[in-house]
Amino acid sequence: MRKIISGFSKLSKNEKINWLAENYFQNQSETVKIITQYWNTDAALQQLHDDFIENTISNFYIPYGIAPNFIINGEPYVIPMVVEESSVVAAASLVAKFWSTRDGFKTKVIGTTKIGHVHFMYANDVTELEDYFIKNKAELLQSTASITKNMEKRGGGILDIQLVDKTDTLPNYFQLEVTFETKDSMGANFINSCLEAIAKRFEKEDIEIVMSILSNYVPECLVSAEVSCKIEELGGEDPHKFAEKFYQAVKIAEIEPYRAVTHNKGIMNGIDAVVLATGNDFRAVEAGAHAYASRSGQYRSLSHCEINDGIFRFLIEIPLALGTVGGLTALHPMAKLSLEILQKPSAKTLMQITAAAGLAQNFAALRALTTKGIQHGHMKMHLQNILNQFEVNDEEKQFISAYFEKRTVSHAAVVEKINALRK
Ligand code: MEV
């Protein structure tokens, strides 16, 4: 009988695990074994991870891989990636190498402004509200002084506050729209603290604050990345045919939302992997990227392709609110290591590296899709997962891997081969 419990967070870790095993599993000792086998033997390191969230009972491993040979603005990089999908790191590495001999990735930060709002309701005269805002604007800024002091020393802070009338979309709805520069930090806590201080100072009997929160839609915290070369330099049997098909694939993703979502998912395979490896917030990045993809009113591709005067050019523009200080970046030993692998980048540099990883992933997917098809490479990588699922021994693994070296991998074909071998 599954149960509701109160005061769960107060239980010790072992008590939590036992409660879970007793109430939700038949085989309790096996459940406890699975959960505890992922504990780190270093108690201090485990405690660090336990403290990241509430009710931690174990750790969940996702592979940490590295993709070497990225050339970004002339500088070589090894990019750390945290991802569970078989082919992602392999694809990034392959494409990085490919473009390393064609001048690499060119990237540029277009803007770093972040944004947040005090959302409030006001039903009285609008001119009075405007006067109240103008008269108090300096004081609103002043109300954040203790929070912004350190950020200002680093060259960041509040850029501006504007009063926005939204009553045409919702009766009595107004905003204080605040823009921020948060330098090397992602800035979520800083922004939210500033907004709450501003809201407190702004509130009065006819102004009802609904909420104060940053926006994860950051179209002005934007980065671009591109690769280009002469069509002939794309290589392969028929580089012109390849360029043309690739171009069409991107055009389809620009106009067809069904395809655009999958196209952009491929980009996020690369982006999220770097965002995770560096201890950044991938949910924020995901939300912002997809909102940006919809900015025209229709969901579209985040990347674009041009073919002009015999030059193939493939580019991406994506909002990325990332930090290289604060949050988990210094706290999680692997996130810290990732930033060291990346030569301790500024947030701006990390934005550029991440955009390049996203573009590389997208190039890999489109190259596969428009030539051999995606399953060829994908299933080759996935073969090891299928073999592990069937707990093959080393000898079986070697034999079956060799067998599928030049054959198409499918789940059914692998299972058939395992069964035949075991007969
Ligand atoms: C799979 O994770 C990603 C792709 O579907 C991306 C794409 O279709 O462009 C291969």
XYZ file of C-alpha atoms and ligand atoms in Angstrom, residues 85 259 262-263 265-266 269 365 369 374, ligand 1:
20
model
C 22.706 10.167 -26.026
C 10.896 19.905 -38.626
C 13.609 18.439 -34.204
C 16.251 20.540 -35.969
C 16.555 19.695 -30.605
C 19.693 18.613 -32.448
C 22.027 18.269 -27.919
C 22.841 15.877 -37.799
C 20.289 13.214 -42.513
C 20.692 9.411 -39.199
C 18.570 13.437 -32.300
O 18.909 13.558 -30.942
C 18.739 14.758 -32.999
C 18.298 14.797 -34.451
O 16.951 14.330 -34.566
C 18.425 16.226 -34.914
C 17.863 16.494 -36.299
O 16.968 15.777 -36.737
O 18.335 17.468 -36.893
C 19.133 13.867 -35.287
